Amino acid sequence: MLNKIKSLKNFFGNTFKVTRSGEEFLLRETDYGTVHVETDIIRRIVERVKIEGLHEIQSVSVEVPNEHAPLKINVEVVIVQNYPAPLLGAMLRYTVNQTLRELLEIQDAIIEVRIAQINQNLPEKKKRRVR
């Protein structure tokens, strides 16, 4: 049985990547208990943000807050051609901050946006058929 599992691993190779689970940090402490949040939750929230001019979010990394530093989120994005990068970065920061306030009541998060690429693929226009 164990040999079959090893042969399956050799068959697939590095197709399936094992990722480590996210770290968690204390979000709120009350008289009734504590609330912890995993960094994977914050990463998923950021990945689901939709803004006009943002083609895709390539990667999101979250640094756990501590006594000296607030929550820090690094976002790497691909933007659409003919959209101003500083404006899109500001819109992304604002939208992520608002979403974190609404869902998790996180007030102070530092969000750093890095433009990794400008997508130059324009949508193809439909061609009319002449009869």
XYZ file of C-alpha atoms in Angstrom:
131
model
C 0.000 0.000 0.000
C 2.774 2.403 0.963
C 4.655 1.599 -2.251
C 1.564 2.473 -4.297
C 1.363 5.881 -2.618
C 5.056 6.522 -3.301
C 4.632 5.532 -6.945
C 1.680 7.919 -7.230
C 3.836 10.686 -5.830
C 6.541 9.903 -8.382
C 3.914 9.816 -11.144
C 2.535 13.256 -10.329
C 5.883 14.752 -9.381
C 5.644 18.390 -8.393
C 2.213 18.904 -9.917
C 0.573 19.338 -6.541
C 2.284 21.807 -4.295
C 1.913 21.542 -0.542
C 1.464 24.983 0.948
C 1.826 25.688 4.592
C -1.205 26.912 6.418
C -1.411 30.568 7.252
C -0.454 32.083 10.520
C -3.107 33.431 12.811
C -3.243 36.501 14.973
C -5.479 37.895 17.674
C -8.238 40.065 16.228
C -10.351 40.807 19.282
C -10.364 39.914 22.952
C -13.546 40.246 25.007
C -14.847 39.045 28.360
C -16.388 36.055 26.570
C -13.259 34.897 24.752
C -10.899 35.726 21.924
C -11.271 35.924 18.162
C -8.338 34.867 15.989
C -7.992 35.360 12.226
C -5.775 33.420 9.843
C -3.768 35.302 7.251
C -5.302 33.085 4.535
C -8.689 34.701 5.201
C -7.262 38.166 4.640
C -5.469 36.975 1.508
C -8.749 35.610 0.099
C -10.581 38.842 0.890
C -7.953 40.856 -0.986
C -7.966 38.469 -3.964
C -11.716 38.938 -4.434
C -11.582 42.728 -4.744
C -12.838 43.967 -8.121
C -11.803 47.346 -9.538
C -12.172 48.668 -13.071
C -8.758 48.667 -14.717
C -7.380 45.882 -12.525
C -6.738 42.848 -14.727
C -5.664 40.385 -12.026
C -4.097 40.091 -8.601
C -0.988 37.944 -8.988
C 0.038 37.495 -5.373
C -0.892 38.609 -1.889
C 1.308 38.272 1.168
C 0.165 39.153 4.661
C 2.483 40.005 7.542
C 1.069 39.310 10.986
C 0.597 42.395 13.175
C 2.361 42.733 16.510
C 2.696 45.342 19.269
C 5.014 47.506 17.172
C 3.575 47.162 13.659
C 0.033 46.968 12.272
C -1.215 44.448 9.722
C 0.770 44.726 6.470
C -0.498 43.452 3.135
C 1.693 43.302 0.016
C -0.241 43.022 -3.250
C 1.227 42.374 -6.692
C -1.145 43.222 -9.557
C -1.479 43.324 -13.333
C -3.314 46.377 -14.634
C -5.054 47.073 -17.919
C -3.378 49.320 -20.460
C -4.413 53.019 -20.496
C -5.308 53.121 -16.789
C -3.219 55.290 -14.445
C -1.220 53.120 -12.047
C -1.206 55.592 -9.101
C -4.991 55.956 -9.270
C -5.537 52.194 -9.436
C -3.191 51.681 -6.484
C -5.074 54.253 -4.422
C -8.433 52.743 -5.382
C -7.195 49.257 -4.466
C -5.907 50.462 -1.082
C -9.178 52.236 -0.327
C -11.344 49.274 -1.384
C -9.315 46.737 0.608
C -9.339 48.973 3.707
C -13.115 49.433 3.458
C -13.684 45.696 3.018
C -11.490 44.843 6.003
C -13.329 47.418 8.134
C -16.728 46.037 7.161
C -15.941 42.324 7.494
C -13.364 42.100 10.275
C -13.366 45.583 11.854
C -9.646 45.999 11.131
C -9.013 49.740 11.259
C -5.345 50.171 10.485
C -3.753 48.089 7.758
C -0.794 49.084 5.628
C -1.322 48.042 2.019
C 1.560 48.162 -0.421
C 0.704 47.752 -4.095
C 3.262 46.692 -6.691
C 2.419 46.881 -10.378
C 3.985 43.733 -11.828
C 2.797 44.131 -15.396
C 0.607 46.162 -17.729
C -1.669 43.933 -19.762
C -1.499 44.969 -23.400
C -4.021 42.494 -24.744
C -6.972 44.481 -25.940
C -10.288 42.751 -26.538
C -10.680 41.684 -30.152
C -13.348 43.571 -32.059
C -16.031 41.540 -33.729
C -15.707 41.491 -37.476
C -18.749 42.048 -39.592
C -19.507 39.627 -42.296
C -20.258 41.143 -45.670
C -22.760 39.242 -47.788
